[in-house]
Amino acid sequence: MEFLSTFEITKTIMSYLEELNESQRIAVENIFGPTMVIAGAGSGKTRVLTYRIAHMLKNDIDPFNILSLTFTNKAAKEMSERISKICGGQEAKNITMGTFHAVFAKILRYNSDRIGFPSNFTIYDTQDSKSLLKDIIKELNIDDKTYKPSNVLGRISSAKNNLISAQAYADNPEIQLEDKQSMRPEIGRIYRIYANRCQKAGAMDFDDLLYFTNVLLRDFPDVLHYYQQKFRYILVDEYQDTNYAQYLIVKKIAASYENICVVGDDAQSIYSFRGANIKNILNFRQDYPDYKLFKLEQNYRSTKNIVEAANSVIKKNKDQINKVVWTDNGIGQKITVLRTLTDNEEGRAITNKINTLKESIEQTYNNFAILYRTNKQSRSFEESLRKLNIPYKIYGGISFYQRKEIKDILAYFRLTTNPRDEEALKRVINYPKRAIGKTSVENIIISANKYSVSMWDVINDFDTYPADVNGPTKARIYEFVTMINSFGAELNKLDAFTLAERITKSSGILKELNDEKTKGPEEVERVQNMEELLAGIKEFVNSGEEDEIRTLADFMIDVALLTDVDQEKPDERNHVSLMTIHASKGLEFPHVFVVGLEENLFPSQMALNSRSELEEERRLFYVAVTRAMTTCTLSYAGSRFTWGQAVMCEPSRFIDEIDQQFLHFETPSRGQGRSLMGSGFQAKSGGLNKPFERQGQKLTAVKDLNQTSHNNPSNSDKIMVGTNVVHERFGKGKVTNLEHSGADQKAVIFFPHHGSKTMLLSFAKLTIVDE
DNA sequence: CCAGTACTTAGGTTG
DNA sequence: TAAGTACTGG
């Protein structure tokens, strides 16, 4: 591969160019000047980006001068591999390619001395950030009910994404007013302490990576100049999901050459909650008046039905760039809308469908994806898939690196590379148990704050930084410090695997986990996870260049920014994929099931307050549907368990918003054999093609008694005279009378605080309660 | 300091 | 429901 002649390389690229359609090809060939590519769903966007880079290399552009920012590390890896195939291996390796966070974390490490961080700074994940905030709030002795860590972190995060420092935050009257109005006037103070503590600990959170990159480029013109010269060609994928901090980084670096190409789709902007600003894409023309615009509108992924159904929904949004996505593909089947009574039945019905489809047509489970709005929805699918022995993989949720046992081990690694890391220290100073209690740790923190040093400084030198810790405990702390130092001494002598193995042994973690192994399957899994982590490190060491020793510090650089999708090994891919719609961005599957299409779930209840939020939910729905290549199934349940209580649900407005000619309605056949449940899949035409009447939803199966053991769906409760219920607004009540039956059944319900009310059962949001 | 138990309260998407 | 917290007794 690497020894292709110039002629062959040219030929390869030329033949690739011929594979592109007209608009794709023009976009690929246009490698100079500001360029914006608006790429509809499934229009070959990744392909354009990849070939564009290949085309640059073919035109003798130095790979060292190319910066390509992707949305996931996996996307970067795949692009890099494809470019290697076209242009030969070495070239592609020299391109700077990765996510914003990964790329700029590296640049920050390289220039860390400028901004007062060590080059081996730790990256705090969300958990670390929240835990630190929790401590700070506690230390300040302010109400932890009004100041919730996640809430405060959200505020700080959006401040950082808008490049507002702690000082600027406190000085900004508008922000201060906002915080006062929300009864949280202390956030500015917390922000300042938080930033300070991170700095002391030599740690950056996710937002800091972007924030400090901006600081670096703003305050050090020589650094800015260096990267402007280095990155003469910039490509940004998923531009619609960049936030202000990212936007500004790109803008600054691109300023001297303006060879910047952004690719995106405003209709797929789904990350405004983390500061993504759709205006970045809309304002591109103002930033670069002589820009060129290319639109990719032909969809190669999906059937006509799917493309047009998706179009019919997204056109309800007001904020968007004009474009028409179309396809030459076949019409395909209508989109199936599946109604089930409960969330558990939804799981069973979808699972049965997958089973049937797999047997009859498809050979592999890879072709199926179940997409949901929230991670917790995965549960019912997990259960039913497991029951039928269908292999599946849940993406996102608690990732491998967030598991407790893994975080514990990583905390030791983190301390080894950066002993000032406060969160890591707090995590393992008494794990495994070594009789260093909470009080001692608190007093160490008090001392650290008092002398404005890190916790590590205090426990290293109690003489200089006295802390209220008793003698025996001090001795145990000394032992701990000595141990960490001994790990640190080996950091550059041993490879990552050897040192990691040593740490798990010496720290006592290995023993701790092995001792607990007898307790149950969960504990066994923990040991397996630890082994997997070590195996991963071994692989990391082995994949290094010859006579290069890859150290634990090298390993730790990437770990914080890895996600599940990045981790995937190609050979373990015969499974149904379960993930949130957010996580599915950029992916495609022959058969897609979008589940939980209920009001207050999708669209999320929290998005109902403003048009812009609702439009984002709609874009999310658009993304979900356009993942599908061949078939798309939408499902919703009549009731769903939330916090251990069954809650009635209404079908999502998005189902109504689809042009009904593309839909086909269905309920799983009930009381029959499971294998028949998927029978409606072959687009039974005729009378079924009309929506269910909403009134048709009876208040049955409010309580799902067949949670795990049996699966007879008729085993459910009904409202009767005397039933206790809870109403959304009126609270607890008792049914005193029932009128009519079926669709328009009414109930007279007595509420102790509101008197008797008559309500239509099909509309009232009632929950049956015990007692 | 620790382990076991009772109680409370979750609002959602992610690098 | 489930996870995290506060409390209690050893």
PDB file of C-alpha atoms in Angstrom, chain A residues 231-390:
ATOM      1  CA  PHE A 231      -2.595  25.181  10.035  1.00  0.00           C
ATOM      2  CA  ARG A 232      -2.967  26.828   6.664  1.00  0.00           C
ATOM      3  CA  TYR A 233      -5.802  24.532   5.747  1.00  0.00           C
ATOM      4  CA  ILE A 234      -8.632  23.980   8.170  1.00  0.00           C
ATOM      5  CA  LEU A 235     -11.649  21.721   7.904  1.00  0.00           C
ATOM      6  CA  VAL A 236     -14.433  21.643  10.450  1.00  0.00           C
ATOM      7  CA  ASP A 237     -17.056  18.939  10.453  1.00  0.00           C
ATOM      8  CA  GLU A 238     -20.487  19.364  12.067  1.00  0.00           C
ATOM      9  CA  TYR A 239     -20.028  23.104  12.112  1.00  0.00           C
ATOM     10  CA  GLN A 240     -23.628  23.619  13.199  1.00  0.00           C
ATOM     11  CA  ASP A 241     -22.714  22.146  16.559  1.00  0.00           C
ATOM     12  CA  THR A 242     -19.753  24.356  17.397  1.00  0.00           C
ATOM     13  CA  ASN A 243     -20.067  26.777  20.270  1.00  0.00           C
ATOM     14  CA  TYR A 244     -18.670  30.263  20.595  1.00  0.00           C
ATOM     15  CA  ALA A 245     -15.354  29.173  22.095  1.00  0.00           C
ATOM     16  CA  GLN A 246     -14.804  26.710  19.270  1.00  0.00           C
ATOM     17  CA  TYR A 247     -15.918  29.183  16.680  1.00  0.00           C
ATOM     18  CA  LEU A 248     -13.431  31.743  17.891  1.00  0.00           C
ATOM     19  CA  ILE A 249     -10.532  29.312  17.956  1.00  0.00           C
ATOM     20  CA  VAL A 250     -11.174  28.403  14.353  1.00  0.00           C
ATOM     21  CA  LYS A 251     -11.660  31.985  13.343  1.00  0.00           C
ATOM     22  CA  LYS A 252      -8.396  33.092  14.899  1.00  0.00           C
ATOM     23  CA  ILE A 253      -6.271  30.344  13.459  1.00  0.00           C
ATOM     24  CA  ALA A 254      -7.844  30.680  10.043  1.00  0.00           C
ATOM     25  CA  ALA A 255      -7.361  34.448   9.966  1.00  0.00           C
ATOM     26  CA  SER A 256      -4.135  34.661   8.002  1.00  0.00           C
ATOM     27  CA  TYR A 257      -4.816  32.197   5.196  1.00  0.00           C
ATOM     28  CA  GLU A 258      -8.582  31.849   5.260  1.00  0.00           C
ATOM     29  CA  ASN A 259      -8.396  28.393   3.798  1.00  0.00           C
ATOM     30  CA  ILE A 260     -11.246  27.253   5.887  1.00  0.00           C
ATOM     31  CA  CYS A 261     -13.868  24.755   4.986  1.00  0.00           C
ATOM     32  CA  VAL A 262     -16.810  24.161   7.258  1.00  0.00           C
ATOM     33  CA  VAL A 263     -19.280  21.367   6.703  1.00  0.00           C
ATOM     34  CA  GLY A 264     -22.594  21.022   8.402  1.00  0.00           C
ATOM     35  CA  ASP A 265     -26.316  20.865   8.302  1.00  0.00           C
ATOM     36  CA  ASP A 266     -28.363  23.405  10.181  1.00  0.00           C
ATOM     37  CA  ALA A 267     -31.226  20.909  10.252  1.00  0.00           C
ATOM     38  CA  GLN A 268     -29.120  18.616  12.395  1.00  0.00           C
ATOM     39  CA  SER A 269     -28.037  21.080  15.038  1.00  0.00           C
ATOM     40  CA  ILE A 270     -28.814  19.306  18.294  1.00  0.00           C
ATOM     41  CA  TYR A 271     -26.302  20.530  20.829  1.00  0.00           C
ATOM     42  CA  SER A 272     -27.455  23.958  21.832  1.00  0.00           C
ATOM     43  CA  PHE A 273     -27.647  22.726  25.428  1.00  0.00           C
ATOM     44  CA  ARG A 274     -23.919  22.629  25.490  1.00  0.00           C
ATOM     45  CA  GLY A 275     -23.536  25.996  23.910  1.00  0.00           C
ATOM     46  CA  ALA A 276     -23.669  25.099  20.243  1.00  0.00           C
ATOM     47  CA  ASN A 277     -24.737  28.094  18.315  1.00  0.00           C
ATOM     48  CA  ILE A 278     -26.610  27.638  15.098  1.00  0.00           C
ATOM     49  CA  LYS A 279     -25.691  31.204  14.246  1.00  0.00           C
ATOM     50  CA  ASN A 280     -22.119  30.120  13.585  1.00  0.00           C
ATOM     51  CA  ILE A 281     -23.261  28.476  10.413  1.00  0.00           C
ATOM     52  CA  LEU A 282     -25.738  31.177   9.545  1.00  0.00           C
ATOM     53  CA  ASN A 283     -23.134  33.907  10.025  1.00  0.00           C
ATOM     54  CA  PHE A 284     -20.375  32.332   8.014  1.00  0.00           C
ATOM     55  CA  ARG A 285     -21.094  34.633   5.112  1.00  0.00           C
ATOM     56  CA  GLN A 286     -20.532  37.682   7.277  1.00  0.00           C
ATOM     57  CA  ASP A 287     -17.214  36.421   8.563  1.00  0.00           C
ATOM     58  CA  TYR A 288     -15.978  35.524   5.104  1.00  0.00           C
ATOM     59  CA  PRO A 289     -17.840  37.649   2.562  1.00  0.00           C
ATOM     60  CA  ASP A 290     -16.124  36.061  -0.422  1.00  0.00           C
ATOM     61  CA  TYR A 291     -16.970  32.547   0.697  1.00  0.00           C
ATOM     62  CA  LYS A 292     -18.169  29.847  -1.607  1.00  0.00           C
ATOM     63  CA  LEU A 293     -21.260  27.875  -0.748  1.00  0.00           C
ATOM     64  CA  PHE A 294     -21.936  24.331  -1.813  1.00  0.00           C
ATOM     65  CA  LYS A 295     -25.056  22.400  -1.078  1.00  0.00           C
ATOM     66  CA  LEU A 296     -25.215  18.653  -1.034  1.00  0.00           C
ATOM     67  CA  GLU A 297     -28.851  17.775  -1.366  1.00  0.00           C
ATOM     68  CA  GLN A 298     -28.937  14.295  -2.785  1.00  0.00           C
ATOM     69  CA  ASN A 299     -29.469  11.683  -0.117  1.00  0.00           C
ATOM     70  CA  TYR A 300     -27.836   8.321  -0.824  1.00  0.00           C
ATOM     71  CA  ARG A 301     -28.817   6.694   2.394  1.00  0.00           C
ATOM     72  CA  SER A 302     -32.547   6.334   2.708  1.00  0.00           C
ATOM     73  CA  THR A 303     -35.670   5.403   0.813  1.00  0.00           C
ATOM     74  CA  LYS A 304     -37.930   8.061  -0.636  1.00  0.00           C
ATOM     75  CA  ASN A 305     -40.509   7.451   2.056  1.00  0.00           C
ATOM     76  CA  ILE A 306     -38.002   8.084   4.807  1.00  0.00           C
ATOM     77  CA  VAL A 307     -36.464  11.157   3.193  1.00  0.00           C
ATOM     78  CA  GLU A 308     -39.798  12.731   2.473  1.00  0.00           C
ATOM     79  CA  ALA A 309     -41.301  11.880   5.828  1.00  0.00           C
ATOM     80  CA  ALA A 310     -38.319  13.544   7.480  1.00  0.00           C
ATOM     81  CA  ASN A 311     -38.620  16.559   5.199  1.00  0.00           C
ATOM     82  CA  SER A 312     -42.276  16.924   6.008  1.00  0.00           C
ATOM     83  CA  VAL A 313     -41.459  17.299   9.689  1.00  0.00           C
ATOM     84  CA  ILE A 314     -38.415  19.524   9.521  1.00  0.00           C
ATOM     85  CA  LYS A 315     -40.153  22.049   7.319  1.00  0.00           C
ATOM     86  CA  LYS A 316     -42.192  23.034  10.366  1.00  0.00           C
ATOM     87  CA  ASN A 317     -39.088  24.725  11.744  1.00  0.00           C
ATOM     88  CA  LYS A 318     -38.675  28.407  11.047  1.00  0.00           C
ATOM     89  CA  ASP A 319     -34.924  28.775  11.550  1.00  0.00           C
ATOM     90  CA  GLN A 320     -33.244  27.080   8.658  1.00  0.00           C
ATOM     91  CA  ILE A 321     -31.196  27.392   5.540  1.00  0.00           C
ATOM     92  CA  ASN A 322     -33.166  26.747   2.429  1.00  0.00           C
ATOM     93  CA  LYS A 323     -32.454  23.379   0.896  1.00  0.00           C
ATOM     94  CA  VAL A 324     -34.232  20.409  -0.601  1.00  0.00           C
ATOM     95  CA  VAL A 325     -33.035  16.968   0.315  1.00  0.00           C
ATOM     96  CA  TRP A 326     -34.056  14.382  -2.250  1.00  0.00           C
ATOM     97  CA  THR A 327     -33.148  10.873  -3.242  1.00  0.00           C
ATOM     98  CA  ASP A 328     -33.006   8.616  -6.241  1.00  0.00           C
ATOM     99  CA  ASN A 329     -33.489   5.552  -4.066  1.00  0.00           C
ATOM    100  CA  GLY A 330     -36.613   3.411  -4.207  1.00  0.00           C
ATOM    101  CA  ILE A 331     -39.810   4.348  -2.465  1.00  0.00           C
ATOM    102  CA  GLY A 332     -39.458   1.678   0.182  1.00  0.00           C
ATOM    103  CA  GLN A 333     -41.855   0.820   2.933  1.00  0.00           C
ATOM    104  CA  LYS A 334     -43.889   3.295   4.828  1.00  0.00           C
ATOM    105  CA  ILE A 335     -42.742   4.297   8.247  1.00  0.00           C
ATOM    106  CA  THR A 336     -44.364   2.023  10.792  1.00  0.00           C
ATOM    107  CA  VAL A 337     -45.934   3.625  13.827  1.00  0.00           C
ATOM    108  CA  LEU A 338     -46.229   1.106  16.601  1.00  0.00           C
ATOM    109  CA  ARG A 339     -48.407   1.636  19.633  1.00  0.00           C
ATOM    110  CA  THR A 340     -48.012  -0.419  22.748  1.00  0.00           C
ATOM    111  CA  LEU A 341     -49.653  -0.246  26.143  1.00  0.00           C
ATOM    112  CA  THR A 342     -46.600  -0.008  28.321  1.00  0.00           C
ATOM    113  CA  ASP A 343     -42.911   0.685  28.056  1.00  0.00           C
ATOM    114  CA  ASN A 344     -42.184  -2.961  28.764  1.00  0.00           C
ATOM    115  CA  GLU A 345     -44.463  -4.071  26.000  1.00  0.00           C
ATOM    116  CA  GLU A 346     -42.695  -1.605  23.743  1.00  0.00           C
ATOM    117  CA  GLY A 347     -39.470  -3.393  24.519  1.00  0.00           C
ATOM    118  CA  ARG A 348     -40.962  -6.781  23.778  1.00  0.00           C
ATOM    119  CA  ALA A 349     -42.682  -5.703  20.575  1.00  0.00           C
ATOM    120  CA  ILE A 350     -39.565  -4.094  19.111  1.00  0.00           C
ATOM    121  CA  THR A 351     -37.418  -7.009  20.129  1.00  0.00           C
ATOM    122  CA  ASN A 352     -39.826  -9.435  18.486  1.00  0.00           C
ATOM    123  CA  LYS A 353     -39.805  -7.369  15.340  1.00  0.00           C
ATOM    124  CA  ILE A 354     -36.052  -7.466  15.236  1.00  0.00           C
ATOM    125  CA  ASN A 355     -36.075 -11.178  15.804  1.00  0.00           C
ATOM    126  CA  THR A 356     -38.552 -11.792  13.016  1.00  0.00           C
ATOM    127  CA  LEU A 357     -36.777  -9.506  10.603  1.00  0.00           C
ATOM    128  CA  LYS A 358     -33.407 -10.988  11.343  1.00  0.00           C
ATOM    129  CA  GLU A 359     -34.710 -14.497  10.664  1.00  0.00           C
ATOM    130  CA  SER A 360     -36.527 -13.613   7.485  1.00  0.00           C
ATOM    131  CA  ILE A 361     -34.297 -11.146   5.697  1.00  0.00           C
ATOM    132  CA  GLU A 362     -31.247  -9.848   7.385  1.00  0.00           C
ATOM    133  CA  GLN A 363     -28.226 -11.836   8.297  1.00  0.00           C
ATOM    134  CA  THR A 364     -26.728  -9.672  10.957  1.00  0.00           C
ATOM    135  CA  TYR A 365     -27.850  -7.811  14.049  1.00  0.00           C
ATOM    136  CA  ASN A 366     -25.596  -4.922  13.101  1.00  0.00           C
ATOM    137  CA  ASN A 367     -28.316  -3.742  10.807  1.00  0.00           C
ATOM    138  CA  PHE A 368     -30.588  -2.795  13.671  1.00  0.00           C
ATOM    139  CA  ALA A 369     -30.546   0.210  15.909  1.00  0.00           C
ATOM    140  CA  ILE A 370     -32.859   1.293  18.680  1.00  0.00           C
ATOM    141  CA  LEU A 371     -32.721   5.028  19.250  1.00  0.00           C
ATOM    142  CA  TYR A 372     -34.186   6.821  22.213  1.00  0.00           C
ATOM    143  CA  ARG A 373     -34.348  10.289  23.677  1.00  0.00           C
ATOM    144  CA  THR A 374     -33.042   9.440  27.142  1.00  0.00           C
ATOM    145  CA  ASN A 375     -30.565   6.877  28.333  1.00  0.00           C
ATOM    146  CA  LYS A 376     -32.864   5.389  30.930  1.00  0.00           C
ATOM    147  CA  GLN A 377     -35.206   4.145  28.223  1.00  0.00           C
ATOM    148  CA  SER A 378     -32.683   1.476  27.371  1.00  0.00           C
ATOM    149  CA  ARG A 379     -33.783  -0.662  30.294  1.00  0.00           C
ATOM    150  CA  SER A 380     -36.900  -2.286  28.841  1.00  0.00           C
ATOM    151  CA  PHE A 381     -35.116  -3.073  25.591  1.00  0.00           C
ATOM    152  CA  GLU A 382     -32.172  -4.507  27.392  1.00  0.00           C
ATOM    153  CA  GLU A 383     -34.424  -6.861  29.308  1.00  0.00           C
ATOM    154  CA  SER A 384     -36.347  -8.165  26.361  1.00  0.00           C
ATOM    155  CA  LEU A 385     -33.302  -8.476  24.138  1.00  0.00           C
ATOM    156  CA  ARG A 386     -31.577 -10.484  26.801  1.00  0.00           C
ATOM    157  CA  LYS A 387     -34.594 -12.749  27.161  1.00  0.00           C
ATOM    158  CA  LEU A 388     -34.503 -13.604  23.479  1.00  0.00           C
ATOM    159  CA  ASN A 389     -30.747 -14.004  23.538  1.00  0.00           C
ATOM    160  CA  ILE A 390     -30.231 -11.270  21.011  1.00  0.00           C
TER     161      ILE A 390
END
